[in-house]
XYZ file of C-alpha atoms in Angstrom:
277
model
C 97.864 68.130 111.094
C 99.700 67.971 107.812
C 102.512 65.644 107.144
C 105.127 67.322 105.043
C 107.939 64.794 104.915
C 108.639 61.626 106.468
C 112.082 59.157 106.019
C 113.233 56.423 107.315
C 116.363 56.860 109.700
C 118.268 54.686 111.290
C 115.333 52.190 111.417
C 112.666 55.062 112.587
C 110.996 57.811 111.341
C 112.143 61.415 110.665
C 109.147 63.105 109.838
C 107.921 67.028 109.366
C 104.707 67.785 110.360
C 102.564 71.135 110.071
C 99.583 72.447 111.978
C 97.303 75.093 112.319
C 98.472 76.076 116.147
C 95.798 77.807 118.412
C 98.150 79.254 120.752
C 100.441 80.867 118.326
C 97.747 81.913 115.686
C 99.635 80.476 112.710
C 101.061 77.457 111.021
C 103.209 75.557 113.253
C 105.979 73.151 111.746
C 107.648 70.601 113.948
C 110.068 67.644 113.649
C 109.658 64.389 115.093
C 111.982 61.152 115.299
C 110.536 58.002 116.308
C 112.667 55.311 116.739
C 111.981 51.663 115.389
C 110.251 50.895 118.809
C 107.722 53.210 118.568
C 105.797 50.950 116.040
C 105.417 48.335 119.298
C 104.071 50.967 121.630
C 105.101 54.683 123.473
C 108.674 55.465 123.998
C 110.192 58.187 126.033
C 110.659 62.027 124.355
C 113.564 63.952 124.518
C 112.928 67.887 123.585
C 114.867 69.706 121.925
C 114.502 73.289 121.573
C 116.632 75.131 119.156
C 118.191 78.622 119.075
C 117.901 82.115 117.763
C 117.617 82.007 113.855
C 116.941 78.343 113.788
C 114.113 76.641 112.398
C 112.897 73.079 113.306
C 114.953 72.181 110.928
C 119.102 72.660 112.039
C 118.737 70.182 114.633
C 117.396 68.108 112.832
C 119.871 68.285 110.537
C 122.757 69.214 111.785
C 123.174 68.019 115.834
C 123.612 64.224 114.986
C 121.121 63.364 117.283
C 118.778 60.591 115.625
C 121.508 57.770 115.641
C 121.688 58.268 119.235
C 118.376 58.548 119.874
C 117.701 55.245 117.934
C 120.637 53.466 120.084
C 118.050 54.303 123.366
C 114.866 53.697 122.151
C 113.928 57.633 122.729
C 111.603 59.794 120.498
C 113.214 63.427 119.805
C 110.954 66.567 119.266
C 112.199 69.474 117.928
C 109.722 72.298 117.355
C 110.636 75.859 115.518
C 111.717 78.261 117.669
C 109.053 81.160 116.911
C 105.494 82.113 115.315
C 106.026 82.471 111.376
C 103.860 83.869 108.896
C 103.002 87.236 106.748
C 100.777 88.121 109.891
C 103.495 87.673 112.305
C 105.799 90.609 113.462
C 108.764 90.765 113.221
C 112.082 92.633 113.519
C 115.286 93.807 111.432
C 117.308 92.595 114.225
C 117.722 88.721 114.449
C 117.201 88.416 118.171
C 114.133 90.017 118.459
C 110.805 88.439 116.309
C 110.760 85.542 113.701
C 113.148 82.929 114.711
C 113.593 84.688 118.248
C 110.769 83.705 120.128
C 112.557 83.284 123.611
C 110.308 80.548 124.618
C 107.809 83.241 126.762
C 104.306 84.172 126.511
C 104.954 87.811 125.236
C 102.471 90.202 126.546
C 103.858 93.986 124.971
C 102.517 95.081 121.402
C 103.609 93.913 118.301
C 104.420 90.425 120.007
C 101.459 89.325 122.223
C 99.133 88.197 119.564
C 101.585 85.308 118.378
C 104.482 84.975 120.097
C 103.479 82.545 122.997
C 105.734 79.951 122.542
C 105.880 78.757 126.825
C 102.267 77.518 126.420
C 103.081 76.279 122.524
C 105.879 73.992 124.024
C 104.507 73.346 128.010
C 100.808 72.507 126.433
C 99.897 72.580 122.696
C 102.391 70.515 121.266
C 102.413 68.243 124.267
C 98.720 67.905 123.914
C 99.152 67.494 119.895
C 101.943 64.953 119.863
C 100.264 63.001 122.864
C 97.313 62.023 120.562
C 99.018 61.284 116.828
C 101.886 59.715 117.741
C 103.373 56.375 120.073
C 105.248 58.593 122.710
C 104.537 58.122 126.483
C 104.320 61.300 127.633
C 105.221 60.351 131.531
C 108.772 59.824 130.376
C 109.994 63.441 128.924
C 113.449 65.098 129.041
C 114.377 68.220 127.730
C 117.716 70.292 126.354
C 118.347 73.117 123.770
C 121.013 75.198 122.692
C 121.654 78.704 123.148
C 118.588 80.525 123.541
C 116.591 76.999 123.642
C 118.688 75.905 126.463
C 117.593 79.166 128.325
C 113.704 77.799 126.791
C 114.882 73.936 128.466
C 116.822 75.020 131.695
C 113.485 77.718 132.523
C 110.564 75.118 131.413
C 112.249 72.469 133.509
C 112.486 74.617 136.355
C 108.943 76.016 135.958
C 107.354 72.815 135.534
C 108.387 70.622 138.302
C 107.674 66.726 137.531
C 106.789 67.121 133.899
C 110.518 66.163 133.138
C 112.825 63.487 134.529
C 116.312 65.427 133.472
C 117.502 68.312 131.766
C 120.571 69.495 129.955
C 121.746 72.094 127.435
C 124.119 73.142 125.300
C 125.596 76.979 126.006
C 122.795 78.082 127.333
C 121.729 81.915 127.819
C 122.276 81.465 131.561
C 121.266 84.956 132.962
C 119.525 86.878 130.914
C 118.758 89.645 133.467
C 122.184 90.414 134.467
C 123.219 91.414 130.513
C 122.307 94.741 128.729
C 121.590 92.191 125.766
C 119.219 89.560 127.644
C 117.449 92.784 129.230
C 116.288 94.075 125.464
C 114.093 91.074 124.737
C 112.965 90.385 128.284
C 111.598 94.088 127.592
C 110.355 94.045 124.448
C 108.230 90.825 125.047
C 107.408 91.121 128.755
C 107.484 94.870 129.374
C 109.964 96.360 132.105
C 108.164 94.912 135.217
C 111.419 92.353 135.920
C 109.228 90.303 138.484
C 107.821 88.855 135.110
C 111.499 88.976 134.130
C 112.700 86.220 136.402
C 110.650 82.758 135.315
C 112.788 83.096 132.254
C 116.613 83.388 133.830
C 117.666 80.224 134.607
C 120.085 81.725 137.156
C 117.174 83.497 138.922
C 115.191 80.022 138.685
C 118.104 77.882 139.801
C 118.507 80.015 143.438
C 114.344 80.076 143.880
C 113.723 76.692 143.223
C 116.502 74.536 141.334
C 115.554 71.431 139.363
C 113.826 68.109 141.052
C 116.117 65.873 138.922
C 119.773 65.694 137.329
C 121.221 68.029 135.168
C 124.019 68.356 132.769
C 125.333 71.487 131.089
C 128.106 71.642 128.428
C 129.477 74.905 126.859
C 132.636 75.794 125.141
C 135.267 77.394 126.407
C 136.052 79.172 123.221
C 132.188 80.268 122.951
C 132.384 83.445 121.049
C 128.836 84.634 122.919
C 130.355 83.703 126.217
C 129.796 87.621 127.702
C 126.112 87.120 126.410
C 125.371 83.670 127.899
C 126.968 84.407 130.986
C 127.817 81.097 132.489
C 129.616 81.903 135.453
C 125.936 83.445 136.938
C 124.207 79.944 136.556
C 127.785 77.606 137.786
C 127.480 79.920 141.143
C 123.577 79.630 141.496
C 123.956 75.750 141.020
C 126.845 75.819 143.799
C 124.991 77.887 146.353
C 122.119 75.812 145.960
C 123.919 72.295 145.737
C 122.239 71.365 142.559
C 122.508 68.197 141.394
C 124.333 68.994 138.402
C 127.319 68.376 135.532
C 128.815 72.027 134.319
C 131.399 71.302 132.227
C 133.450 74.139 129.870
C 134.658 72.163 126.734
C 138.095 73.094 125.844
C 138.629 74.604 122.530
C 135.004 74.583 121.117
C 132.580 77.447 119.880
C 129.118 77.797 120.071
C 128.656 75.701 116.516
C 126.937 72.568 115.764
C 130.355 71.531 115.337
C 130.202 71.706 119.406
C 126.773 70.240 119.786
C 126.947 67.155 117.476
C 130.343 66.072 119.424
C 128.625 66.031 122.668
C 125.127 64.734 121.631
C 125.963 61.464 122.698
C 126.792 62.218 126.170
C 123.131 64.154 126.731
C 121.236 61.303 125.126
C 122.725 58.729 127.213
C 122.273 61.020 129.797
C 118.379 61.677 129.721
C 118.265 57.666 128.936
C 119.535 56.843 132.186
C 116.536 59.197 133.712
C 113.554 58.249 131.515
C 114.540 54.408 131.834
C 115.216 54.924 135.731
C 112.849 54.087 138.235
C-alpha cells in the first residue's frame, strides 16, 4: 500500500492511499479519515460509497463530512467507485465502465475481468483497512449517494450483521423497474434478472429488509427522480414495516449542495448505532 497524501483535518487524518487490488486487477485508490481518537485505539467506520462519475475523491471533498465525523469519534472510508487503468474497459457512455462500476461482481465480457467491485468493498478493502489502520471493524455503517446508495442500501441488505445502520442519499432505488437501471444490470450481469435482484434495493427490501435502522433522504427537486425511482423503495419499506426514515427534501437537487446540508443528520445517525449497545 502506497500513501499518496495525508493532512491533518479537524484534528485527524485525511489521507489517500493506493494499492495494487487483487480483486479488481488494478491500482486501487481510496480515502480514509481518521479522527483524533484513532491514535488511542479502533474507532467505528462509516462507508461511504460515491456515485457515477465520481472518484474517491468528491466526497471527500465536497460532502462536508470530516467535521462531523471528527465531532463522533467515527472513521469515514470512501473508496472509488470503479476499476481504473489503460487495461480496464470502458465505455463512451458515463454510466456504463470507468467511474460506473455499480458496486456488482460483473460476469459479461468486456467487464468481468475487473469490474468486481461487491467483493472489492464486502472483502478486500475490509480485509486491507482492518490490518493498516486503528478502525474496529465490529462497528461499521454504511451510506452513498446515487448509484453508491443503490451500492450501500444492496450491501447492507446482502450482508446481514456486518453493519449496524444504513442510510443514503437519492439512492437508485429500483433499478429493475427502469429501462435505464435495466441497461447496466445487462451489460454487467447478463439478462438472467434472478442475478438482477441482489442489486435493487426495492427487490431486497420486500425479500429480506434490513436488521437495523435506516434513514433515506432525497430531494424533491431531484432532476434524476424518474431514474432513481423512489416511490418503488417508500412502498417496499411500508409493506414490509421497515424500520426506516424516508424523507423528500423540499427544494433540493441531486448536488452535493443536497448532500453536504444533510451530512450531519446521517453521521449522527450511524453514531447513535455504532455507539449503541
Amino acid at each position: 500500500m502506497e500513501t499518496l497524501s495525508e493532512n491533518t483535518c479537524f484534528g485527524g487524518v485525511q489521507g489517500v492511499y493506493s494499492h495494487a487490488s487483487s480483486t479488481c486487477k488494478c491500482d486501487m485508490t481510496f480515502g480514509l479519515f481518521l479522527p483524533a481518537e484513532a491514535k488511542d485505539g479502533p474507532v467505528p467506520v462509516l462507508w461511504y460509497l460515491s456515485g457515477l462519475t465520481c472518484t474517491h475523491e468528491n466526497a471527500m471533498t465536497k460532502a462536508g463530512a470530516q467535521g462531523w465525523a471528527a465531532e463522533q469519534g467515527i472513521a469515514l472510508v470512501f473508496p472509488d467507485t470503479s476499476p481504473r487503468g489503460a487495461n480496464v474497459a470502458d465505455h463512451e457512455d458515463y454510466d456504463l465502465g470507468q467511474g460506473a462500476g455499480f458496486y456488482v461482481n460483473a460476469t459479461q465480457k468486456p467487464w468481468a475481468p475487473h469490474f468486481n467491485m461487491w467483493d472489492y468493498v464486502a472483502e478486500e478493502l475490509p480485509a486491507l483497512l482492518a490490518e493498516n489502520f486503528a478502525i474496529d471493524m465490529e462497528r461499521q455503517a454504511i451510506t452513498g449517494h446515487s448509484m453508491g446508495g443503490h451500492g450501500a442500501l444492496t450491501l447492507a441488505m446482502n450482508l446481514p450483521g456486518r453493519y449496524r445502520s444504513v442510510s443514503a442519499f437519492s439512492p437508485i432505488s429500483n433499478p429493475m423497474g427502469a429501462d435505464w437501471g435495466r441497461k447496466q444490470l445487462s451489460a454487467y450481469l447478463g439478462d438472467d434478472e434472478a442475478a438482477w435482484a441482489r442489486h435493487d434495493a426495492s427487490a431486497m427490501m420486500k425479500d429480506s429488509g434490513f436488521d437495523g435502522p435506516v434513514l433515506i433522504d432525497t430531494g424533491a427537486n431531484d432532476q434524476f427522480m424518474d431514474l432513481l425511482r423512489p416511490e418503488a423503495l417508500a412502498q417496499a419499506i411500508a409493506e414490509r414495516r421497515q424500520q426506516a426514515t424516508y424523507r423528500l427534501q423540499p427544494g433540493y437537487d441531486h448536488s452535493y449542495y443536497f448532500v453536504s446540508t444533510f451530512m450531519e443528520d446521517h453521521i449522527t445517525f450511524h453514531a447513535e448505532a455504532l455507539y449503541g449497545d
